[in-house]
PDB file of N, CA and C in Angstrom:
ATOM      1  N   MET C1204     -34.243  63.805 104.780  1.00 76.00           N
ATOM      2  CA  MET C1204     -34.292  63.071 103.539  1.00 76.00           C
ATOM      3  C   MET C1204     -35.520  63.544 102.757  1.00 76.00           C
ATOM      4  N   ASN C1205     -35.285  63.957 101.518  1.00 88.00           N
ATOM      5  CA  ASN C1205     -36.411  64.455 100.730  1.00 88.00           C
ATOM      6  C   ASN C1205     -37.112  63.313  99.999  1.00 88.00           C
ATOM      7  N   ALA C1206     -38.206  63.630  99.354  1.00 87.00           N
ATOM      8  CA  ALA C1206     -39.046  62.614  98.717  1.00 87.00           C
ATOM      9  C   ALA C1206     -38.332  61.956  97.535  1.00 87.00           C
ATOM     10  N   SER C1207     -37.504  62.717  96.825  1.00 88.00           N
ATOM     11  CA  SER C1207     -36.821  62.165  95.664  1.00 88.00           C
ATOM     12  C   SER C1207     -35.813  61.091  96.078  1.00 88.00           C
ATOM     13  N   SER C1208     -35.031  61.354  97.107  1.00 91.00           N
ATOM     14  CA  SER C1208     -34.052  60.352  97.534  1.00 91.00           C
ATOM     15  C   SER C1208     -34.740  59.139  98.158  1.00 91.00           C
ATOM     16  N   MET C1209     -35.863  59.367  98.844  1.00 93.00           N
ATOM     17  CA  MET C1209     -36.612  58.238  99.405  1.00 93.00           C
ATOM     18  C   MET C1209     -37.173  57.361  98.288  1.00 93.00           C
ATOM     19  N   ARG C1210     -37.645  57.989  97.221  1.00 94.00           N
ATOM     20  CA  ARG C1210     -38.172  57.253  96.077  1.00 94.00           C
ATOM     21  C   ARG C1210     -37.058  56.424  95.421  1.00 94.00           C
ATOM     22  N   GLN C1211     -35.853  56.994  95.326  1.00 94.00           N
ATOM     23  CA  GLN C1211     -34.730  56.254  94.750  1.00 94.00           C
ATOM     24  C   GLN C1211     -34.353  55.056  95.604  1.00 94.00           C
ATOM     25  N   ILE C1212     -34.398  55.214  96.924  1.00 96.00           N
ATOM     26  CA  ILE C1212     -34.087  54.108  97.826  1.00 96.00           C
ATOM     27  C   ILE C1212     -35.117  52.998  97.677  1.00 96.00           C
ATOM     28  N   VAL C1213     -36.382  53.368  97.603  1.00 96.00           N
ATOM     29  CA  VAL C1213     -37.438  52.368  97.457  1.00 96.00           C
ATOM     30  C   VAL C1213     -37.295  51.629  96.132  1.00 96.00           C
ATOM     31  N   TRP C1214     -37.067  52.360  95.029  1.00 96.00           N
ATOM     32  CA  TRP C1214     -36.900  51.718  93.731  1.00 96.00           C
ATOM     33  C   TRP C1214     -35.660  50.845  93.705  1.00 96.00           C
ATOM     34  N   GLY C1215     -34.582  51.293  94.336  1.00 96.00           N
ATOM     35  CA  GLY C1215     -33.370  50.480  94.410  1.00 96.00           C
ATOM     36  C   GLY C1215     -33.613  49.180  95.153  1.00 96.00           C
ATOM     37  N   ALA C1216     -34.346  49.255  96.273  1.00 97.00           N
ATOM     38  CA  ALA C1216     -34.664  48.049  97.039  1.00 97.00           C
ATOM     39  C   ALA C1216     -35.550  47.105  96.229  1.00 97.00           C
ATOM     40  N   ILE C1217     -36.504  47.654  95.489  1.00 98.00           N
ATOM     41  CA  ILE C1217     -37.373  46.826  94.652  1.00 98.00           C
ATOM     42  C   ILE C1217     -36.559  46.129  93.565  1.00 98.00           C
ATOM     43  N   LEU C1218     -35.648  46.861  92.930  1.00 95.00           N
ATOM     44  CA  LEU C1218     -34.845  46.270  91.862  1.00 95.00           C
ATOM     45  C   LEU C1218     -33.877  45.214  92.390  1.00 95.00           C
ATOM     46  N   ILE C1219     -33.316  45.436  93.573  1.00 96.00           N
ATOM     47  CA  ILE C1219     -32.439  44.432  94.173  1.00 96.00           C
ATOM     48  C   ILE C1219     -33.232  43.173  94.507  1.00 96.00           C
ATOM     49  N   ALA C1220     -34.434  43.351  95.056  1.00 97.00           N
ATOM     50  CA  ALA C1220     -35.279  42.197  95.379  1.00 97.00           C
ATOM     51  C   ALA C1220     -35.659  41.431  94.107  1.00 97.00           C
ATOM     52  N   LEU C1221     -35.991  42.139  93.041  1.00 97.00           N
ATOM     53  CA  LEU C1221     -36.317  41.473  91.776  1.00 97.00           C
ATOM     54  C   LEU C1221     -35.110  40.730  91.202  1.00 97.00           C
ATOM     55  N   THR C1222     -33.931  41.319  91.315  1.00 94.00           N
ATOM     56  CA  THR C1222     -32.717  40.671  90.828  1.00 94.00           C
ATOM     57  C   THR C1222     -32.441  39.389  91.606  1.00 94.00           C
ATOM     58  N   LEU C1223     -32.559  39.449  92.920  1.00 94.00           N
ATOM     59  CA  LEU C1223     -32.356  38.249  93.730  1.00 94.00           C
ATOM     60  C   LEU C1223     -33.414  37.196  93.428  1.00 94.00           C
ATOM     61  N   GLY C1224     -34.653  37.628  93.237  1.00 94.00           N
ATOM     62  CA  GLY C1224     -35.723  36.689  92.896  1.00 94.00           C
ATOM     63  C   GLY C1224     -35.478  36.013  91.563  1.00 94.00           C
ATOM     64  N   MET C1225     -35.002  36.769  90.572  1.00 94.00           N
ATOM     65  CA  MET C1225     -34.695  36.169  89.277  1.00 94.00           C
ATOM     66  C   MET C1225     -33.503  35.224  89.379  1.00 94.00           C
ATOM     67  N   GLY C1226     -32.559  35.536  90.250  1.00 93.00           N
ATOM     68  CA  GLY C1226     -31.432  34.634  90.464  1.00 93.00           C
ATOM     69  C   GLY C1226     -31.876  33.317  91.072  1.00 93.00           C
ATOM     70  N   ILE C1227     -32.759  33.392  92.053  1.00 92.00           N
ATOM     71  CA  ILE C1227     -33.291  32.172  92.665  1.00 92.00           C
ATOM     72  C   ILE C1227     -34.095  31.377  91.643  1.00 92.00           C
ATOM     73  N   LEU C1228     -34.887  32.074  90.847  1.00 93.00           N
ATOM     74  CA  LEU C1228     -35.654  31.404  89.797  1.00 93.00           C
ATOM     75  C   LEU C1228     -34.721  30.755  88.773  1.00 93.00           C
ATOM     76  N   GLY C1229     -33.597  31.413  88.479  1.00 92.00           N
ATOM     77  CA  GLY C1229     -32.621  30.838  87.563  1.00 92.00           C
ATOM     78  C   GLY C1229     -31.990  29.569  88.102  1.00 92.00           C
ATOM     79  N   LEU C1230     -31.819  29.491  89.423  1.00 93.00           N
ATOM     80  CA  LEU C1230     -31.289  28.259  90.014  1.00 93.00           C
ATOM     81  C   LEU C1230     -32.331  27.150  90.026  1.00 93.00           C
ATOM     82  N   HIS C1231     -33.602  27.505  90.079  1.00 91.00           N
ATOM     83  CA  HIS C1231     -34.675  26.516  90.065  1.00 91.00           C
ATOM     84  C   HIS C1231     -34.923  25.960  88.669  1.00 91.00           C
ATOM     85  N   THR C1232     -34.682  26.750  87.634  1.00 88.00           N
ATOM     86  CA  THR C1232     -35.038  26.387  86.270  1.00 88.00           C
ATOM     87  C   THR C1232     -34.046  25.383  85.693  1.00 88.00           C
ATOM     88  N   GLY C1233     -34.566  24.287  85.208  1.00 88.00           N
ATOM     89  CA  GLY C1233     -33.733  23.277  84.588  1.00 88.00           C
ATOM     90  C   GLY C1233     -34.499  21.984  84.413  1.00 88.00           C
ATOM     91  N   SER C1234     -33.821  20.979  83.888  1.00 90.00           N
ATOM     92  CA  SER C1234     -34.488  19.707  83.633  1.00 90.00           C
ATOM     93  C   SER C1234     -34.751  18.923  84.919  1.00 90.00           C
ATOM     94  N   MET C1235     -33.943  19.150  85.960  1.00 91.00           N
ATOM     95  CA  MET C1235     -34.202  18.509  87.254  1.00 91.00           C
ATOM     96  C   MET C1235     -34.878  19.510  88.169  1.00 91.00           C
ATOM     97  N   ASP C1236     -35.945  19.085  88.803  1.00 88.00           N
ATOM     98  CA  ASP C1236     -36.678  19.959  89.710  1.00 88.00           C
ATOM     99  C   ASP C1236     -36.074  19.890  91.104  1.00 88.00           C
ATOM    100  N   PHE C1237     -35.770  21.063  91.653  1.00 91.00           N
ATOM    101  CA  PHE C1237     -35.295  21.176  93.027  1.00 91.00           C
ATOM    102  C   PHE C1237     -36.210  22.134  93.763  1.00 91.00           C
ATOM    103  N   SER C1238     -36.529  21.817  95.005  1.00 91.00           N
ATOM    104  CA  SER C1238     -37.291  22.754  95.828  1.00 91.00           C
ATOM    105  C   SER C1238     -36.329  23.797  96.376  1.00 91.00           C
ATOM    106  N   SER C1239     -36.874  24.819  97.000  1.00 90.00           N
ATOM    107  CA  SER C1239     -36.029  25.859  97.584  1.00 90.00           C
ATOM    108  C   SER C1239     -35.145  25.285  98.683  1.00 90.00           C
ATOM    109  N   ALA C1240     -35.686  24.349  99.464  1.00 94.00           N
ATOM    110  CA  ALA C1240     -34.884  23.713 100.519  1.00 94.00           C
ATOM    111  C   ALA C1240     -33.751  22.897  99.900  1.00 94.00           C
ATOM    112  N   ASP C1241     -34.028  22.222  98.786  1.00 94.00           N
ATOM    113  CA  ASP C1241     -32.974  21.449  98.108  1.00 94.00           C
ATOM    114  C   ASP C1241     -31.880  22.371  97.574  1.00 94.00           C
ATOM    115  N   ILE C1242     -32.283  23.486  96.992  1.00 93.00           N
ATOM    116  CA  ILE C1242     -31.312  24.450  96.459  1.00 93.00           C
ATOM    117  C   ILE C1242     -30.423  24.949  97.597  1.00 93.00           C
ATOM    118  N   TRP C1243     -31.035  25.320  98.709  1.00 93.00           N
ATOM    119  CA  TRP C1243     -30.259  25.821  99.851  1.00 93.00           C
ATOM    120  C   TRP C1243     -29.300  24.742 100.350  1.00 93.00           C
ATOM    121  N   HIS C1244     -29.778  23.511 100.442  1.00 95.00           N
ATOM    122  CA  HIS C1244     -28.930  22.405 100.897  1.00 95.00           C
ATOM    123  C   HIS C1244     -27.754  22.200  99.937  1.00 95.00           C
ATOM    124  N   LEU C1245     -28.023  22.236  98.638  1.00 94.00           N
ATOM    125  CA  LEU C1245     -26.973  22.009  97.658  1.00 94.00           C
ATOM    126  C   LEU C1245     -25.979  23.167  97.599  1.00 94.00           C
ATOM    127  N   LEU C1246     -26.442  24.388  97.880  1.00 93.00           N
ATOM    128  CA  LEU C1246     -25.525  25.524  97.919  1.00 93.00           C
ATOM    129  C   LEU C1246     -24.608  25.464  99.137  1.00 93.00           C
ATOM    130  N   THR C1247     -25.119  24.960 100.248  1.00 94.00           N
ATOM    131  CA  THR C1247     -24.327  24.923 101.477  1.00 94.00           C
ATOM    132  C   THR C1247     -23.531  23.634 101.635  1.00 94.00           C
ATOM    133  N   HIS C1248     -23.843  22.609 100.844  1.00 94.00           N
ATOM    134  CA  HIS C1248     -23.122  21.338 100.897  1.00 94.00           C
ATOM    135  C   HIS C1248     -22.624  20.986  99.494  1.00 94.00           C
ATOM    136  N   PRO C1249     -21.516  21.591  99.058  1.00 92.00           N
ATOM    137  CA  PRO C1249     -21.045  21.374  97.684  1.00 92.00           C
ATOM    138  C   PRO C1249     -20.512  19.972  97.416  1.00 92.00           C
ATOM    139  N   LYS C1250     -20.318  19.149  98.440  1.00 93.00           N
ATOM    140  CA  LYS C1250     -19.810  17.787  98.230  1.00 93.00           C
ATOM    141  C   LYS C1250     -20.909  16.809  97.809  1.00 93.00           C
ATOM    142  N   ASP C1251     -22.152  17.216  97.944  1.00 93.00           N
ATOM    143  CA  ASP C1251     -23.281  16.374  97.536  1.00 93.00           C
ATOM    144  C   ASP C1251     -23.220  16.146  96.022  1.00 93.00           C
ATOM    145  N   PRO C1252     -23.474  14.924  95.542  1.00 92.00           N
ATOM    146  CA  PRO C1252     -23.403  14.671  94.086  1.00 92.00           C
ATOM    147  C   PRO C1252     -24.354  15.547  93.263  1.00 92.00           C
ATOM    148  N   ASP C1253     -25.535  15.844  93.792  1.00 91.00           N
ATOM    149  CA  ASP C1253     -26.468  16.705  93.049  1.00 91.00           C
ATOM    150  C   ASP C1253     -26.023  18.164  93.031  1.00 91.00           C
ATOM    151  N   ALA C1254     -25.074  18.521  93.894  1.00 94.00           N
ATOM    152  CA  ALA C1254     -24.593  19.903  93.931  1.00 94.00           C
ATOM    153  C   ALA C1254     -23.830  20.260  92.662  1.00 94.00           C
ATOM    154  N   LEU C1255     -23.349  19.256  91.937  1.00 93.00           N
ATOM    155  CA  LEU C1255     -22.670  19.533  90.670  1.00 93.00           C
ATOM    156  C   LEU C1255     -23.599  20.232  89.685  1.00 93.00           C
ATOM    157  N   ILE C1256     -24.870  19.884  89.729  1.00 93.00           N
ATOM    158  CA  ILE C1256     -25.839  20.520  88.830  1.00 93.00           C
ATOM    159  C   ILE C1256     -25.941  22.007  89.139  1.00 93.00           C
ATOM    160  N   ILE C1257     -25.977  22.326  90.420  1.00 94.00           N
ATOM    161  CA  ILE C1257     -26.098  23.731  90.814  1.00 94.00           C
ATOM    162  C   ILE C1257     -24.794  24.476  90.573  1.00 94.00           C
ATOM    163  N   TRP C1258     -23.674  23.927  91.083  1.00 95.00           N
ATOM    164  CA  TRP C1258     -22.405  24.644  91.058  1.00 95.00           C
ATOM    165  C   TRP C1258     -21.722  24.639  89.693  1.00 95.00           C
ATOM    166  N   ASP C1259     -21.893  23.587  88.913  1.00 94.00           N
ATOM    167  CA  ASP C1259     -21.171  23.505  87.642  1.00 94.00           C
ATOM    168  C   ASP C1259     -22.012  23.857  86.425  1.00 94.00           C
ATOM    169  N   LEU C1260     -23.340  23.836  86.542  1.00 94.00           N
ATOM    170  CA  LEU C1260     -24.184  24.155  85.396  1.00 94.00           C
ATOM    171  C   LEU C1260     -24.983  25.441  85.596  1.00 94.00           C
ATOM    172  N   ARG C1261     -25.768  25.477  86.652  1.00 95.00           N
ATOM    173  CA  ARG C1261     -26.704  26.594  86.808  1.00 95.00           C
ATOM    174  C   ARG C1261     -26.050  27.866  87.342  1.00 95.00           C
ATOM    175  N   MET C1262     -25.128  27.751  88.295  1.00 95.00           N
ATOM    176  CA  MET C1262     -24.497  28.943  88.858  1.00 95.00           C
ATOM    177  C   MET C1262     -23.631  29.677  87.830  1.00 95.00           C
ATOM    178  N   PRO C1263     -22.783  28.991  87.042  1.00 95.00           N
ATOM    179  CA  PRO C1263     -22.037  29.728  86.013  1.00 95.00           C
ATOM    180  C   PRO C1263     -22.950  30.394  84.981  1.00 95.00           C
ATOM    181  N   ARG C1264     -24.044  29.711  84.624  1.00 94.00           N
ATOM    182  CA  ARG C1264     -24.995  30.294  83.683  1.00 94.00           C
ATOM    183  C   ARG C1264     -25.634  31.553  84.267  1.00 94.00           C
ATOM    184  N   LEU C1265     -25.971  31.489  85.546  1.00 94.00           N
ATOM    185  CA  LEU C1265     -26.570  32.639  86.227  1.00 94.00           C
ATOM    186  C   LEU C1265     -25.584  33.805  86.320  1.00 94.00           C
ATOM    187  N   LEU C1266     -24.345  33.514  86.706  1.00 95.00           N
ATOM    188  CA  LEU C1266     -23.335  34.572  86.809  1.00 95.00           C
ATOM    189  C   LEU C1266     -23.015  35.177  85.446  1.00 95.00           C
ATOM    190  N   LEU C1267     -22.993  34.358  84.408  1.00 96.00           N
ATOM    191  CA  LEU C1267     -22.756  34.867  83.058  1.00 96.00           C
ATOM    192  C   LEU C1267     -23.897  35.776  82.608  1.00 96.00           C
ATOM    193  N   ALA C1268     -25.126  35.414  82.949  1.00 93.00           N
ATOM    194  CA  ALA C1268     -26.270  36.263  82.597  1.00 93.00           C
ATOM    195  C   ALA C1268     -26.190  37.608  83.309  1.00 93.00           C
ATOM    196  N   PHE C1269     -25.835  37.595  84.600  1.00 93.00           N
ATOM    197  CA  PHE C1269     -25.696  38.855  85.329  1.00 93.00           C
ATOM    198  C   PHE C1269     -24.557  39.703  84.771  1.00 93.00           C
ATOM    199  N   CYS C1270     -23.435  39.068  84.447  1.00 95.00           N
ATOM    200  CA  CYS C1270     -22.292  39.817  83.915  1.00 95.00           C
ATOM    201  C   CYS C1270     -22.586  40.389  82.532  1.00 95.00           C
ATOM    202  N   SER C1271     -23.229  39.607  81.676  1.00 94.00           N
ATOM    203  CA  SER C1271     -23.539  40.126  80.342  1.00 94.00           C
ATOM    204  C   SER C1271     -24.559  41.262  80.427  1.00 94.00           C
ATOM    205  N   GLY C1272     -25.513  41.165  81.341  1.00 92.00           N
ATOM    206  CA  GLY C1272     -26.443  42.273  81.543  1.00 92.00           C
ATOM    207  C   GLY C1272     -25.738  43.523  82.044  1.00 92.00           C
ATOM    208  N   ALA C1273     -24.769  43.345  82.926  1.00 92.00           N
ATOM    209  CA  ALA C1273     -24.019  44.493  83.434  1.00 92.00           C
ATOM    210  C   ALA C1273     -23.176  45.136  82.334  1.00 92.00           C
ATOM    211  N   VAL C1274     -22.575  44.315  81.479  1.00 92.00           N
ATOM    212  CA  VAL C1274     -21.764  44.856  80.387  1.00 92.00           C
ATOM    213  C   VAL C1274     -22.640  45.606  79.385  1.00 92.00           C
ATOM    214  N   LEU C1275     -23.818  45.064  79.080  1.00 88.00           N
ATOM    215  CA  LEU C1275     -24.729  45.773  78.179  1.00 88.00           C
ATOM    216  C   LEU C1275     -25.171  47.097  78.794  1.00 88.00           C
ATOM    217  N   ARG C1276     -25.418  47.101  80.087  1.00 88.00           N
ATOM    218  CA  ARG C1276     -25.815  48.331  80.767  1.00 88.00           C
ATOM    219  C   ARG C1276     -24.698  49.364  80.718  1.00 88.00           C
ATOM    220  N   LEU C1277     -23.457  48.924  80.961  1.00 90.00           N
ATOM    221  CA  LEU C1277     -22.328  49.851  80.894  1.00 90.00           C
ATOM    222  C   LEU C1277     -22.119  50.382  79.478  1.00 90.00           C
ATOM    223  N   GLY C1278     -22.310  49.521  78.479  1.00 85.00           N
ATOM    224  CA  GLY C1278     -22.182  49.976  77.095  1.00 85.00           C
ATOM    225  C   GLY C1278     -23.204  51.058  76.765  1.00 85.00           C
ATOM    226  N   GLY C1279     -24.438  50.863  77.223  1.00 82.00           N
ATOM    227  CA  GLY C1279     -25.458  51.886  77.006  1.00 82.00           C
ATOM    228  C   GLY C1279     -25.148  53.171  77.741  1.00 82.00           C
ATOM    229  N   PHE C1280     -24.633  53.042  78.953  1.00 85.00           N
ATOM    230  CA  PHE C1280     -24.269  54.231  79.734  1.00 85.00           C
ATOM    231  C   PHE C1280     -23.165  55.021  79.036  1.00 85.00           C
ATOM    232  N   PHE C1281     -22.117  54.329  78.568  1.00 85.00           N
ATOM    233  CA  PHE C1281     -21.019  55.028  77.917  1.00 85.00           C
ATOM    234  C   PHE C1281     -21.448  55.636  76.590  1.00 85.00           C
ATOM    235  N   MET C1282     -22.358  54.970  75.874  1.00 80.00           N
ATOM    236  CA  MET C1282     -22.849  55.544  74.630  1.00 80.00           C
ATOM    237  C   MET C1282     -23.623  56.830  74.910  1.00 80.00           C
ATOM    238  N   GLN C1283     -24.452  56.821  75.938  1.00 81.00           N
ATOM    239  CA  GLN C1283     -25.210  58.017  76.280  1.00 81.00           C
ATOM    240  C   GLN C1283     -24.292  59.113  76.791  1.00 81.00           C
ATOM    241  N   ALA C1284     -23.244  58.749  77.505  1.00 84.00           N
ATOM    242  CA  ALA C1284     -22.297  59.760  77.998  1.00 84.00           C
ATOM    243  C   ALA C1284     -21.480  60.344  76.852  1.00 84.00           C
ATOM    244  N   LEU C1285     -21.126  59.513  75.874  1.00 82.00           N
ATOM    245  CA  LEU C1285     -20.339  59.972  74.740  1.00 82.00           C
ATOM    246  C   LEU C1285     -21.130  60.959  73.889  1.00 82.00           C
ATOM    247  N   ILE C1286     -22.386  60.662  73.633  1.00 78.00           N
ATOM    248  CA  ILE C1286     -23.218  61.516  72.793  1.00 78.00           C
ATOM    249  C   ILE C1286     -23.816  62.667  73.598  1.00 78.00           C
ATOM    250  N   LYS C1287     -23.808  62.551  74.924  1.00 80.00           N
ATOM    251  CA  LYS C1287     -24.426  63.534  75.824  1.00 80.00           C
ATOM    252  C   LYS C1287     -25.925  63.668  75.559  1.00 80.00           C
ATOM    253  N   ASN C1288     -26.552  62.504  75.318  1.00 74.00           N
ATOM    254  CA  ASN C1288     -27.980  62.451  75.057  1.00 74.00           C
ATOM    255  C   ASN C1288     -28.545  61.257  75.836  1.00 74.00           C
ATOM    256  N   PRO C1289     -29.450  61.516  76.789  1.00 72.00           N
ATOM    257  CA  PRO C1289     -29.979  60.400  77.576  1.00 72.00           C
ATOM    258  C   PRO C1289     -30.864  59.446  76.777  1.00 72.00           C
ATOM    259  N   LEU C1290     -31.234  59.813  75.569  1.00 73.00           N
ATOM    260  CA  LEU C1290     -32.069  58.940  74.744  1.00 73.00           C
ATOM    261  C   LEU C1290     -31.279  58.267  73.629  1.00 73.00           C
ATOM    262  N   ALA C1291     -29.946  58.217  73.758  1.00 69.00           N
ATOM    263  CA  ALA C1291     -29.102  57.662  72.705  1.00 69.00           C
ATOM    264  C   ALA C1291     -29.332  56.162  72.579  1.00 69.00           C
ATOM    265  N   ASP C1292     -29.306  55.690  71.337  1.00 67.00           N
ATOM    266  CA  ASP C1292     -29.421  54.263  71.071  1.00 67.00           C
ATOM    267  C   ASP C1292     -28.436  53.909  69.957  1.00 67.00           C
ATOM    268  N   PRO C1293     -28.254  52.638  69.643  1.00 64.00           N
ATOM    269  CA  PRO C1293     -27.250  52.249  68.642  1.00 64.00           C
ATOM    270  C   PRO C1293     -27.488  52.841  67.259  1.00 64.00           C
ATOM    271  N   TYR C1294     -28.724  53.195  66.914  1.00 66.00           N
ATOM    272  CA  TYR C1294     -29.002  53.728  65.586  1.00 66.00           C
ATOM    273  C   TYR C1294     -28.401  55.122  65.391  1.00 66.00           C
ATOM    274  N   ILE C1295     -28.233  55.865  66.479  1.00 65.00           N
ATOM    275  CA  ILE C1295     -27.675  57.220  66.370  1.00 65.00           C
ATOM    276  C   ILE C1295     -26.220  57.162  65.937  1.00 65.00           C
ATOM    277  N   MET C1296     -25.478  56.221  66.494  1.00 62.00           N
ATOM    278  CA  MET C1296     -24.042  56.143  66.171  1.00 62.00           C
ATOM    279  C   MET C1296     -23.781  55.318  64.919  1.00 62.00           C
ATOM    280  N   GLY C1297     -24.781  54.699  64.355  1.00 63.00           N
ATOM    281  CA  GLY C1297     -24.591  53.890  63.160  1.00 63.00           C
ATOM    282  C   GLY C1297     -24.003  52.518  63.448  1.00 63.00           C
ATOM    283  N   LEU C1298     -24.144  52.060  64.701  1.00 64.00           N
ATOM    284  CA  LEU C1298     -23.572  50.756  65.042  1.00 64.00           C
ATOM    285  C   LEU C1298     -24.271  49.627  64.330  1.00 64.00           C
ATOM    286  N   THR C1299     -25.569  49.735  64.136  1.00 64.00           N
ATOM    287  CA  THR C1299     -26.283  48.654  63.462  1.00 64.00           C
ATOM    288  C   THR C1299     -25.908  48.596  61.988  1.00 64.00           C
ATOM    289  N   ALA C1300     -25.680  49.750  61.377  1.00 65.00           N
ATOM    290  CA  ALA C1300     -25.263  49.748  59.972  1.00 65.00           C
ATOM    291  C   ALA C1300     -23.864  49.159  59.845  1.00 65.00           C
ATOM    292  N   GLY C1301     -22.977  49.501  60.759  1.00 62.00           N
ATOM    293  CA  GLY C1301     -21.623  48.928  60.735  1.00 62.00           C
ATOM    294  C   GLY C1301     -21.637  47.434  60.997  1.00 62.00           C
ATOM    295  N   ALA C1302     -22.500  46.996  61.906  1.00 63.00           N
ATOM    296  CA  ALA C1302     -22.594  45.564  62.170  1.00 63.00           C
ATOM    297  C   ALA C1302     -23.156  44.834  60.951  1.00 63.00           C
ATOM    298  N   GLY C1303     -24.128  45.438  60.285  1.00 67.00           N
ATOM    299  CA  GLY C1303     -24.671  44.843  59.060  1.00 67.00           C
ATOM    300  C   GLY C1303     -23.633  44.751  57.963  1.00 67.00           C
ATOM    301  N   LEU C1304     -22.792  45.780  57.846  1.00 64.00           N
ATOM    302  CA  LEU C1304     -21.715  45.750  56.869  1.00 64.00           C
ATOM    303  C   LEU C1304     -20.719  44.643  57.194  1.00 64.00           C
ATOM    304  N   GLY C1305     -20.414  44.500  58.489  1.00 66.00           N
ATOM    305  CA  GLY C1305     -19.480  43.449  58.896  1.00 66.00           C
ATOM    306  C   GLY C1305     -20.034  42.063  58.635  1.00 66.00           C
ATOM    307  N   VAL C1306     -21.336  41.883  58.804  1.00 65.00           N
ATOM    308  CA  VAL C1306     -21.940  40.576  58.555  1.00 65.00           C
ATOM    309  C   VAL C1306     -21.906  40.249  57.068  1.00 65.00           C
ATOM    310  N   ASN C1307     -22.169  41.272  56.239  1.00 62.00           N
ATOM    311  CA  ASN C1307     -22.148  41.040  54.781  1.00 62.00           C
ATOM    312  C   ASN C1307     -20.753  40.757  54.320  1.00 62.00           C
TER     313      ASN C1307
END
């Protein structure tokens, strides 16, 4: 295993850990305070009345945030692949001008 692939593995592990940490933080954030033990209990016991807060409010919000981030990432990837430029952004294709025209 060369240094480049080892570096990619380390960065991938760091990014996965950060993603999981942000997910846990997203489950903690809200008007009702839950400890980590409470969150774990509510995730494993969905019949608990307080579990509705986790399963019906915070978890869908968290999954929607992850999905929208993934869709934005895929959109950027396809734009860069279409233009064949790794530095492509929406201004190159005129998407912001078209969106401004649509808003007007």
